[in-house]
């Protein structure tokens, strides 16, 4: 065995690095489904003891997926910042944990070493951490991005307004957009998951959202969450594309299953940048990820799902996104069985993404056949707010009627902002003040400024 640890009178052996990582992971159904999870709690602890003593340099010399077989591995190793790594090179994974929790690792220092850390390193150290450790370090990481407003500033929490409709009905979408704006949501993005693959429908929705945004000078960005190739075609047709969306994963094979590769993402980013639609920044990419995506396409190479997820963040980091969103409970209980597993995964994802320098958001969600409920989501939502999440979802009634899953509502976003004294993006907040949607104390109000929005919504809804 390559790695071993004696616990009591039992010697636990592990053939390679990816086996150590898998068996050190907190229990989750996806790793058990893949047959790579620790068989006992004693074996899990032995793997963590091995992990704690591993020098960080091991992760540069032993790839969990071979360099020659996977373009994500090549991206990770070829883009590694060896100069920044020099200050960490003497550390073990356990040392890294201690340093991350120390006062020496402040926001500026963490940002400076982001390029020195590989996904496997941050996945490894997360496996040694309690939930409170993940929260504490995540809170210290600050990643700021911008397009028409500025996201990720300290003391701010943005919301993606998600006005999905099962038939892409523009009146239904307009009603949901209006509802969200009147609750102060929509500063991260107004983003629609289209029900239809029709390019004509998607272009029509883009134009409807852009007309609404321009009419009231709303300092936000809009997006249709369709495949990147559809967005490229929309750009060719002259559609008003702000952001390019794509689901991504942590292995070349899983990305191939999504119909993408790194070259295609680079082409899409260049196309979006050429439009020059941003006003305060030029971050034009929006990525979504989720633990279990590589396993679901049988492209995980025996790597645990949390490490695969962290590798997806290396893909995202390469393209400087405005938003990166872990859709933590969406894939289902086969991968994250219950509320406890979903909560842990959400904290891990935020921690790993932020350490790697990503603007992390989270869709705090679950499917109706998971062993989870809204109380579990309230707990994760609150903990992520404490941890400094950049943005969350705002779904009418928390129930997405197109995707058929449970997420967070406009009211949930309002709760989190109030209880943690968080505010929305500054440019968007100024707009809410001008429209008299909020008052000088940043509280919602029923003011005269709502009437133009209501009148326009009535027009969109075909009402007199």
Short mmCIF file of C-alpha atoms in Angstrom, two decimals:
data_model
loop_
_atom_site.label_atom_id
_atom_site.label_comp_id
_atom_site.label_asym_id
_atom_site.label_seq_id
_atom_site.Cartn_x
_atom_site.Cartn_y
_atom_site.Cartn_z
CA UNK A 1 0.00 0.00 0.00
CA UNK A 2 1.24 3.49 -0.89
CA UNK A 3 -0.17 5.13 2.24
CA UNK A 4 -0.97 3.56 5.62
CA UNK A 5 -1.89 4.50 9.17
CA UNK A 6 -2.19 2.42 12.32
CA UNK A 7 -5.24 3.15 14.45
CA UNK A 8 -5.38 1.06 17.60
CA UNK A 9 -4.20 -2.40 16.54
CA UNK A 10 -5.45 -2.07 12.96
CA UNK A 11 -3.34 -0.99 10.00
CA UNK A 12 -5.34 0.84 7.33
CA UNK A 13 -3.79 0.99 3.86
CA UNK A 14 -4.60 3.15 0.85
CA UNK A 15 -3.24 2.43 -2.63
CA UNK A 16 -3.04 5.99 -3.92
CA UNK A 17 -3.81 9.63 -3.23
CA UNK A 18 -7.34 9.57 -4.61
CA UNK A 19 -8.15 6.65 -2.29
CA UNK A 20 -6.95 8.65 0.72
CA UNK A 21 -9.07 11.62 -0.35
CA UNK A 22 -12.17 9.50 -0.93
CA UNK A 23 -11.96 7.66 2.38
CA UNK A 24 -11.22 10.85 4.32
CA UNK A 25 -14.45 12.47 3.07
CA UNK A 26 -17.42 12.94 5.38
CA UNK A 27 -20.04 10.33 4.66
CA UNK A 28 -22.16 10.91 1.56
CA UNK A 29 -24.34 8.72 -0.56
CA UNK A 30 -22.59 9.49 -3.86
CA UNK A 31 -19.23 8.13 -2.72
CA UNK A 32 -20.96 5.06 -1.33
CA UNK A 33 -22.75 4.60 -4.66
CA UNK A 34 -19.37 4.79 -6.42
CA UNK A 35 -17.88 2.23 -4.03
CA UNK A 36 -15.04 4.49 -2.92
CA UNK A 37 -16.22 5.66 0.53
CA UNK A 38 -14.69 4.63 3.84
CA UNK A 39 -16.17 1.34 5.01
CA UNK A 40 -16.04 2.28 8.70
CA UNK A 41 -15.62 5.44 10.75
CA UNK A 42 -12.26 4.06 11.90
CA UNK A 43 -11.06 3.83 8.29
CA UNK A 44 -12.31 7.40 7.69
CA UNK A 45 -10.28 8.65 10.64
CA UNK A 46 -7.19 6.73 9.52
CA UNK A 47 -7.44 8.34 6.08
CA UNK A 48 -7.71 11.77 7.69
CA UNK A 49 -4.60 11.07 9.77
CA UNK A 50 -2.71 10.16 6.59
CA UNK A 51 -4.04 13.27 4.86
CA UNK A 52 -3.02 15.58 7.69
CA UNK A 53 0.60 14.47 7.40
CA UNK A 54 0.88 14.72 3.61
CA UNK A 55 3.13 17.52 2.30
CA UNK A 56 1.31 19.88 -0.07
CA UNK A 57 3.90 19.11 -2.74
CA UNK A 58 2.45 15.61 -3.07
CA UNK A 59 -0.55 17.09 -4.87
CA UNK A 60 1.72 18.56 -7.55
CA UNK A 61 3.52 15.26 -8.10
CA UNK A 62 0.63 12.78 -7.94
CA UNK A 63 -2.37 13.73 -10.07
CA UNK A 64 -5.65 12.08 -9.10
CA UNK A 65 -6.46 11.90 -12.83
CA UNK A 66 -3.41 11.48 -15.12
CA UNK A 67 -2.11 14.59 -16.85
CA UNK A 68 -2.11 12.96 -20.27
CA UNK A 69 -5.73 11.79 -19.91
CA UNK A 70 -7.56 14.90 -18.76
CA UNK A 71 -7.48 18.55 -19.86
CA UNK A 72 -8.73 19.72 -16.46
CA UNK A 73 -5.68 18.15 -14.82
CA UNK A 74 -3.48 19.86 -17.42
CA UNK A 75 -5.20 23.19 -16.68
CA UNK A 76 -4.67 22.76 -12.94
CA UNK A 77 -0.98 21.93 -13.17
CA UNK A 78 -0.06 24.24 -16.05
CA UNK A 79 -1.68 27.27 -14.39
CA UNK A 80 -0.26 26.62 -10.92
CA UNK A 81 1.42 29.69 -9.40
CA UNK A 82 4.73 28.21 -8.25
CA UNK A 83 6.04 31.57 -7.02
CA UNK A 84 3.09 32.07 -4.67
CA UNK A 85 3.35 28.42 -3.60
CA UNK A 86 6.87 28.98 -2.26
CA UNK A 87 5.49 30.39 0.99
CA UNK A 88 3.34 27.27 1.49
CA UNK A 89 5.63 24.58 0.13
CA UNK A 90 6.92 23.53 3.56
CA UNK A 91 3.42 22.80 4.85
CA UNK A 92 1.51 19.58 5.26
CA UNK A 93 -2.26 19.51 4.80
CA UNK A 94 -2.60 19.72 8.59
CA UNK A 95 -0.27 22.72 8.68
CA UNK A 96 -2.35 24.39 5.98
CA UNK A 97 -5.49 23.93 8.08
CA UNK A 98 -3.82 25.53 11.08
CA UNK A 99 -2.50 28.43 9.01
CA UNK A 100 -5.88 29.07 7.37
CA UNK A 101 -7.49 29.36 10.79
CA UNK A 102 -4.75 31.62 12.16
CA UNK A 103 -4.73 35.40 12.25
CA UNK A 104 -1.86 35.43 9.75
CA UNK A 105 -4.22 34.26 7.00
CA UNK A 106 -6.21 37.44 6.52
CA UNK A 107 -8.24 38.36 3.44
CA UNK A 108 -5.32 39.90 1.56
CA UNK A 109 -3.01 36.98 2.26
CA UNK A 110 -5.63 34.43 1.23
CA UNK A 111 -6.19 36.27 -2.04
CA UNK A 112 -2.45 36.33 -2.67
CA UNK A 113 -2.09 32.54 -2.39
CA UNK A 114 -5.24 31.56 -4.29
CA UNK A 115 -3.24 30.69 -7.40
CA UNK A 116 -0.84 28.60 -5.33
CA UNK A 117 -3.59 26.24 -4.20
CA UNK A 118 -4.84 23.40 -6.35
CA UNK A 119 -8.38 22.02 -6.08
CA UNK A 120 -7.04 18.81 -4.58
CA UNK A 121 -5.21 20.77 -1.87
CA UNK A 122 -8.30 22.71 -0.82
CA UNK A 123 -10.50 19.60 -1.00
CA UNK A 124 -7.98 17.79 1.20
CA UNK A 125 -7.83 20.48 3.86
CA UNK A 126 -11.62 20.79 3.93
CA UNK A 127 -11.83 17.12 4.91
CA UNK A 128 -9.92 17.93 8.12
CA UNK A 129 -12.24 20.77 9.08
CA UNK A 130 -15.33 21.06 11.19
CA UNK A 131 -18.25 23.07 9.85
CA UNK A 132 -17.25 26.07 11.94
CA UNK A 133 -13.75 25.96 10.41
CA UNK A 134 -15.21 26.03 6.91
CA UNK A 135 -17.36 29.01 7.89
CA UNK A 136 -14.53 30.93 9.53
CA UNK A 137 -12.13 30.61 6.61
CA UNK A 138 -14.83 31.23 4.03
CA UNK A 139 -15.74 34.43 5.85
CA UNK A 140 -12.17 35.69 5.53
CA UNK A 141 -12.10 35.18 1.75
CA UNK A 142 -13.35 38.13 -0.25
CA UNK A 143 -13.81 37.85 -4.03
CA UNK A 144 -15.18 40.95 -5.78
CA UNK A 145 -16.50 40.94 -9.36
CA UNK A 146 -18.40 43.43 -11.49
CA UNK A 147 -20.47 43.90 -14.64
CA UNK A 148 -23.23 46.52 -14.20
CA UNK A 149 -22.87 46.43 -10.45
CA UNK A 150 -20.26 45.31 -7.93
CA UNK A 151 -20.67 41.95 -6.22
CA UNK A 152 -18.85 40.34 -3.30
CA UNK A 153 -18.09 43.40 -1.20
CA UNK A 154 -17.96 42.90 2.57
CA UNK A 155 -21.34 43.33 4.24
CA UNK A 156 -23.21 42.69 0.99
CA UNK A 157 -25.38 39.80 -0.17
CA UNK A 158 -26.67 39.60 -3.72
CA UNK A 159 -29.61 37.57 -5.03
CA UNK A 160 -30.17 35.90 -8.37
CA UNK A 161 -33.76 36.57 -9.34
CA UNK A 162 -34.92 33.24 -10.85
CA UNK A 163 -38.28 33.81 -12.61
CA UNK A 164 -38.61 30.43 -14.34
CA UNK A 165 -41.85 29.42 -16.04
CA UNK A 166 -42.86 25.94 -17.29
CA UNK A 167 -43.88 27.27 -20.73
CA UNK A 168 -41.54 30.30 -20.92
CA UNK A 169 -44.62 32.54 -20.82
CA UNK A 170 -43.34 36.12 -20.89
CA UNK A 171 -46.24 37.40 -18.78
CA UNK A 172 -45.54 34.88 -16.04
CA UNK A 173 -41.84 35.66 -16.13
CA UNK A 174 -42.52 39.41 -16.02
CA UNK A 175 -44.73 38.98 -12.96
CA UNK A 176 -42.00 37.03 -11.16
CA UNK A 177 -39.35 39.61 -12.11
CA UNK A 178 -41.50 42.42 -10.76
CA UNK A 179 -42.18 40.48 -7.55
CA UNK A 180 -38.48 39.91 -6.98
CA UNK A 181 -37.46 43.50 -7.67
CA UNK A 182 -40.02 44.77 -5.17
CA UNK A 183 -38.33 42.57 -2.55
CA UNK A 184 -34.91 44.00 -3.43
CA UNK A 185 -33.77 40.89 -5.31
CA UNK A 186 -32.03 40.69 -8.67
CA UNK A 187 -28.67 42.38 -8.11
CA UNK A 188 -26.63 39.23 -8.84
CA UNK A 189 -28.51 38.57 -12.08
CA UNK A 190 -32.00 38.16 -13.45
CA UNK A 191 -31.53 34.68 -14.82
CA UNK A 192 -34.05 32.42 -16.54
CA UNK A 193 -33.73 28.66 -17.00
CA UNK A 194 -35.65 28.27 -20.25
CA UNK A 195 -38.09 25.40 -20.56
CA UNK A 196 -37.63 25.32 -24.33
CA UNK A 197 -34.55 24.63 -26.44
CA UNK A 198 -35.93 27.04 -29.05
CA UNK A 199 -33.37 29.68 -29.92
CA UNK A 200 -36.16 32.04 -31.02
CA UNK A 201 -37.78 31.76 -27.59
CA UNK A 202 -34.51 32.39 -25.82
CA UNK A 203 -33.72 35.46 -27.94
CA UNK A 204 -37.23 36.79 -27.30
CA UNK A 205 -36.75 36.39 -23.55
CA UNK A 206 -33.37 38.13 -23.69
CA UNK A 207 -34.93 41.08 -25.51
CA UNK A 208 -37.86 41.28 -23.11
CA UNK A 209 -35.54 41.34 -20.08
CA UNK A 210 -33.21 43.87 -21.67
CA UNK A 211 -36.04 46.21 -22.63
CA UNK A 212 -37.33 46.09 -19.07
CA UNK A 213 -33.85 46.69 -17.62
CA UNK A 214 -33.13 49.62 -19.92
CA UNK A 215 -36.52 51.28 -19.45
CA UNK A 216 -35.92 51.63 -15.72
CA UNK A 217 -32.11 51.85 -15.85
CA UNK A 218 -31.75 48.87 -13.51
CA UNK A 219 -28.04 48.36 -12.73
CA UNK A 220 -28.00 44.59 -13.02
CA UNK A 221 -27.34 41.92 -15.62
CA UNK A 222 -29.61 39.42 -17.33
CA UNK A 223 -28.98 35.89 -18.51
CA UNK A 224 -30.69 32.96 -20.19
CA UNK A 225 -29.24 29.80 -18.65
CA UNK A 226 -28.99 27.81 -21.83
CA UNK A 227 -26.16 25.81 -23.38
CA UNK A 228 -23.12 27.86 -24.32
CA UNK A 229 -23.56 27.03 -28.01
CA UNK A 230 -27.06 28.52 -27.95
CA UNK A 231 -25.70 31.68 -26.38
CA UNK A 232 -23.07 31.93 -29.11
CA UNK A 233 -25.80 31.64 -31.74
CA UNK A 234 -27.83 34.31 -29.94
CA UNK A 235 -24.83 36.64 -30.01
CA UNK A 236 -24.49 36.02 -33.75
CA UNK A 237 -28.16 37.03 -34.14
CA UNK A 238 -27.54 40.32 -32.33
CA UNK A 239 -29.37 39.38 -29.12
CA UNK A 240 -28.58 41.51 -26.03
CA UNK A 241 -26.41 38.96 -24.19
CA UNK A 242 -24.88 40.12 -20.93
CA UNK A 243 -23.56 36.88 -19.43
CA UNK A 244 -22.62 33.51 -20.87
CA UNK A 245 -23.92 30.63 -18.77
CA UNK A 246 -22.71 27.04 -18.64
CA UNK A 247 -22.83 24.08 -16.28
CA UNK A 248 -19.32 22.72 -15.75
CA UNK A 249 -17.68 19.77 -14.02
CA UNK A 250 -14.26 18.75 -12.75
CA UNK A 251 -13.17 16.23 -15.37
CA UNK A 252 -12.76 16.36 -19.12
CA UNK A 253 -15.17 13.45 -19.53
CA UNK A 254 -17.90 15.07 -17.46
CA UNK A 255 -17.54 18.32 -19.38
CA UNK A 256 -17.74 16.35 -22.61
CA UNK A 257 -21.03 14.95 -21.35
CA UNK A 258 -22.18 18.57 -20.99
CA UNK A 259 -21.13 19.15 -24.61
CA UNK A 260 -18.26 21.49 -23.78
CA UNK A 261 -14.51 21.75 -23.51
CA UNK A 262 -12.13 24.49 -22.40
CA UNK A 263 -11.68 25.84 -25.91
CA UNK A 264 -15.42 26.33 -26.36
CA UNK A 265 -15.66 28.21 -23.06
CA UNK A 266 -12.81 30.47 -24.18
CA UNK A 267 -14.57 31.17 -27.47
CA UNK A 268 -17.79 32.08 -25.67
CA UNK A 269 -16.04 34.39 -23.24
CA UNK A 270 -14.31 36.21 -26.08
CA UNK A 271 -17.63 36.63 -27.90
CA UNK A 272 -19.31 38.10 -24.81
CA UNK A 273 -16.41 40.45 -24.12
CA UNK A 274 -16.59 41.73 -27.69
CA UNK A 275 -20.09 43.11 -26.99
CA UNK A 276 -18.71 45.48 -24.30
CA UNK A 277 -22.02 45.60 -22.43
CA UNK A 278 -20.61 45.94 -18.91
CA UNK A 279 -20.48 49.37 -17.31
CA UNK A 280 -18.42 48.88 -14.12
CA UNK A 281 -16.63 45.63 -14.99
CA UNK A 282 -16.11 42.97 -17.62
CA UNK A 283 -16.77 39.68 -15.84
CA UNK A 284 -19.07 37.98 -18.35
CA UNK A 285 -19.23 34.30 -17.35
CA UNK A 286 -21.75 32.54 -15.11
CA UNK A 287 -21.00 28.93 -14.11
CA UNK A 288 -23.02 26.38 -12.17
CA UNK A 289 -21.68 23.21 -10.59
CA UNK A 290 -22.84 20.46 -8.25
CA UNK A 291 -21.36 17.57 -6.31
CA UNK A 292 -22.12 14.33 -8.15
CA UNK A 293 -22.08 15.65 -11.71
CA UNK A 294 -18.95 13.69 -12.68
CA UNK A 295 -20.26 10.50 -11.11
CA UNK A 296 -23.63 10.86 -12.83
CA UNK A 297 -21.86 10.80 -16.21
CA UNK A 298 -19.51 7.98 -15.12
CA UNK A 299 -16.55 10.31 -15.62
CA UNK A 300 -15.22 10.55 -12.04
CA UNK A 301 -12.18 8.25 -12.47
CA UNK A 302 -12.65 6.92 -8.94
CA UNK A 303 -12.23 10.41 -7.44
CA UNK A 304 -14.63 11.39 -4.65
CA UNK A 305 -17.40 13.77 -5.58
CA UNK A 306 -16.23 16.65 -3.41
CA UNK A 307 -12.74 16.61 -4.92
CA UNK A 308 -14.30 16.45 -8.41
CA UNK A 309 -16.40 19.46 -7.46
CA UNK A 310 -13.33 21.41 -6.35
CA UNK A 311 -11.71 20.59 -9.71
CA UNK A 312 -14.69 22.21 -11.43
CA UNK A 313 -13.70 25.42 -9.67
CA UNK A 314 -10.35 25.32 -11.47
CA UNK A 315 -12.30 25.34 -14.74
CA UNK A 316 -14.37 28.30 -13.56
CA UNK A 317 -11.34 30.21 -12.28
CA UNK A 318 -9.67 30.06 -15.68
CA UNK A 319 -12.41 32.25 -17.19
CA UNK A 320 -12.82 34.96 -14.54
CA UNK A 321 -16.56 34.58 -13.89
CA UNK A 322 -18.94 37.14 -12.46
CA UNK A 323 -20.83 34.34 -10.69
CA UNK A 324 -20.11 30.73 -9.73
CA UNK A 325 -22.98 28.85 -8.21
CA UNK A 326 -22.99 25.45 -6.51
CA UNK A 327 -26.48 23.96 -6.91
CA UNK A 328 -25.91 21.92 -3.82
CA UNK A 329 -28.92 19.61 -3.46
CA UNK A 330 -30.29 19.60 -7.00
CA UNK A 331 -28.89 16.33 -8.37
CA UNK A 332 -30.69 14.28 -5.73
CA UNK A 333 -30.33 11.95 -2.73
CA UNK A 334 -28.27 9.46 -4.74
CA UNK A 335 -25.40 11.92 -4.26
CA UNK A 336 -26.37 13.91 -1.14
CA UNK A 337 -28.82 11.82 0.82
CA UNK A 338 -30.23 14.12 3.48
CA UNK A 339 -30.16 17.57 5.02
CA UNK A 340 -26.98 16.84 6.97
CA UNK A 341 -25.07 15.85 3.84
CA UNK A 342 -26.46 18.78 1.85
CA UNK A 343 -25.49 21.24 4.59
CA UNK A 344 -21.94 19.93 4.81
CA UNK A 345 -21.54 19.93 1.03
CA UNK A 346 -22.73 23.53 0.77
CA UNK A 347 -20.17 24.70 3.32
CA UNK A 348 -17.40 22.68 1.64
CA UNK A 349 -18.20 24.10 -1.78
CA UNK A 350 -18.22 27.68 -0.56
CA UNK A 351 -14.94 27.19 1.33
CA UNK A 352 -13.14 25.50 -1.58
CA UNK A 353 -14.40 27.93 -4.21
CA UNK A 354 -13.52 31.01 -2.21
CA UNK A 355 -10.02 29.69 -1.38
CA UNK A 356 -9.44 29.18 -5.10
CA UNK A 357 -10.47 32.79 -5.76
CA UNK A 358 -14.01 32.33 -7.04
CA UNK A 359 -17.10 34.53 -6.44
CA UNK A 360 -19.19 31.77 -4.86
CA UNK A 361 -22.93 31.62 -4.59
CA UNK A 362 -25.15 28.74 -3.61
CA UNK A 363 -28.53 27.47 -4.65
CA UNK A 364 -29.64 26.24 -1.23
CA UNK A 365 -31.97 23.55 -2.47
CA UNK A 366 -33.26 20.00 -2.36
CA UNK A 367 -35.39 17.68 -4.45
CA UNK A 368 -38.67 16.40 -3.10
CA UNK A 369 -37.43 12.80 -2.81
CA UNK A 370 -34.46 13.74 -0.58
CA UNK A 371 -34.49 13.35 3.18
CA UNK A 372 -34.47 17.10 3.66
CA UNK A 373 -36.90 19.91 4.33
CA UNK A 374 -37.10 23.68 4.57
CA UNK A 375 -35.70 23.71 8.11
CA UNK A 376 -32.52 22.08 6.80
CA UNK A 377 -32.34 24.75 4.11
CA UNK A 378 -32.86 27.52 6.67
CA UNK A 379 -29.84 26.20 8.57
CA UNK A 380 -27.60 26.05 5.50
CA UNK A 381 -28.82 29.44 4.28
CA UNK A 382 -27.96 31.06 7.60
CA UNK A 383 -24.56 29.38 7.90
CA UNK A 384 -23.62 30.42 4.36
CA UNK A 385 -24.67 33.98 5.14
CA UNK A 386 -22.34 33.95 8.15
CA UNK A 387 -19.62 32.45 5.94
CA UNK A 388 -19.84 35.39 3.53
CA UNK A 389 -21.56 33.85 0.52
CA UNK A 390 -21.61 36.24 -2.45
CA UNK A 391 -25.15 35.45 -3.60
CA UNK A 392 -28.12 33.12 -3.20
CA UNK A 393 -31.24 32.33 -5.23
CA UNK A 394 -34.54 34.16 -5.15
CA UNK A 395 -37.38 31.96 -6.43
CA UNK A 396 -41.07 32.92 -6.12
CA UNK A 397 -42.37 31.02 -3.10
CA UNK A 398 -39.12 29.00 -2.96
CA UNK A 399 -40.75 26.48 -5.32
CA UNK A 400 -39.39 26.42 -8.86
CA UNK A 401 -42.42 25.47 -10.95
CA UNK A 402 -40.32 24.73 -14.04
CA UNK A 403 -37.42 22.74 -12.58
CA UNK A 404 -39.59 21.15 -9.84
CA UNK A 405 -37.29 21.54 -6.85
CA UNK A 406 -37.24 23.54 -3.63
CA UNK A 407 -34.92 26.53 -3.35
CA UNK A 408 -34.89 29.84 -1.46
CA UNK A 409 -37.45 32.59 -1.86
CA UNK A 410 -37.44 36.38 -2.02
CA UNK A 411 -38.56 36.29 1.63
CA UNK A 412 -35.60 34.07 2.56
CA UNK A 413 -33.21 36.60 1.03
CA UNK A 414 -34.94 39.37 2.96
CA UNK A 415 -34.60 37.35 6.17
CA UNK A 416 -30.88 36.76 5.67
CA UNK A 417 -30.14 40.39 4.87
CA UNK A 418 -32.07 41.56 7.92
CA UNK A 419 -30.76 39.09 10.49
CA UNK A 420 -27.11 39.49 9.41
CA UNK A 421 -27.42 43.20 8.54
CA UNK A 422 -26.36 42.64 4.96
CA UNK A 423 -27.09 44.94 2.04
CA UNK A 424 -27.41 44.43 -1.70
CA UNK A 425 -24.89 45.54 -4.33
CA UNK A 426 -24.21 49.29 -3.94
CA UNK A 427 -25.31 50.36 -7.43
CA UNK A 428 -28.48 48.29 -7.14
CA UNK A 429 -29.15 49.67 -3.67
CA UNK A 430 -28.93 53.23 -5.04
CA UNK A 431 -31.51 52.27 -7.68
CA UNK A 432 -33.84 50.80 -5.06
CA UNK A 433 -33.59 54.10 -3.15
CA UNK A 434 -34.33 56.17 -6.26
CA UNK A 435 -37.35 54.00 -7.03
CA UNK A 436 -38.51 54.30 -3.40
CA UNK A 437 -38.62 50.53 -3.08
CA UNK A 438 -36.49 50.90 0.05
CA UNK A 439 -36.23 53.83 2.44
CA UNK A 440 -33.20 55.60 3.86
CA UNK A 441 -32.85 52.87 6.48
CA UNK A 442 -32.68 50.29 3.63
CA UNK A 443 -36.03 48.80 4.61
CA UNK A 444 -38.73 47.87 2.09
CA UNK A 445 -41.48 50.44 1.71
CA UNK A 446 -44.69 50.89 -0.27
CA UNK A 447 -43.83 54.14 -2.02
CA UNK A 448 -44.84 56.08 -5.10
CA UNK A 449 -41.78 54.77 -6.93
CA UNK A 450 -43.41 51.38 -7.35
CA UNK A 451 -46.13 52.69 -9.64
CA UNK A 452 -44.08 52.91 -12.87
CA UNK A 453 -42.88 49.34 -12.39
CA UNK A 454 -46.40 48.15 -11.67
CA UNK A 455 -47.73 49.96 -14.73
CA UNK A 456 -45.10 48.41 -16.96
CA UNK A 457 -45.78 44.97 -15.53
CA UNK A 458 -49.45 45.42 -16.25
CA UNK A 459 -48.55 46.19 -19.87
CA UNK A 460 -46.41 43.06 -20.10
CA UNK A 461 -49.19 41.01 -18.55
CA UNK A 462 -51.69 42.32 -21.09
CA UNK A 463 -53.82 44.07 -18.47
CA UNK A 464 -55.46 47.50 -18.89
#
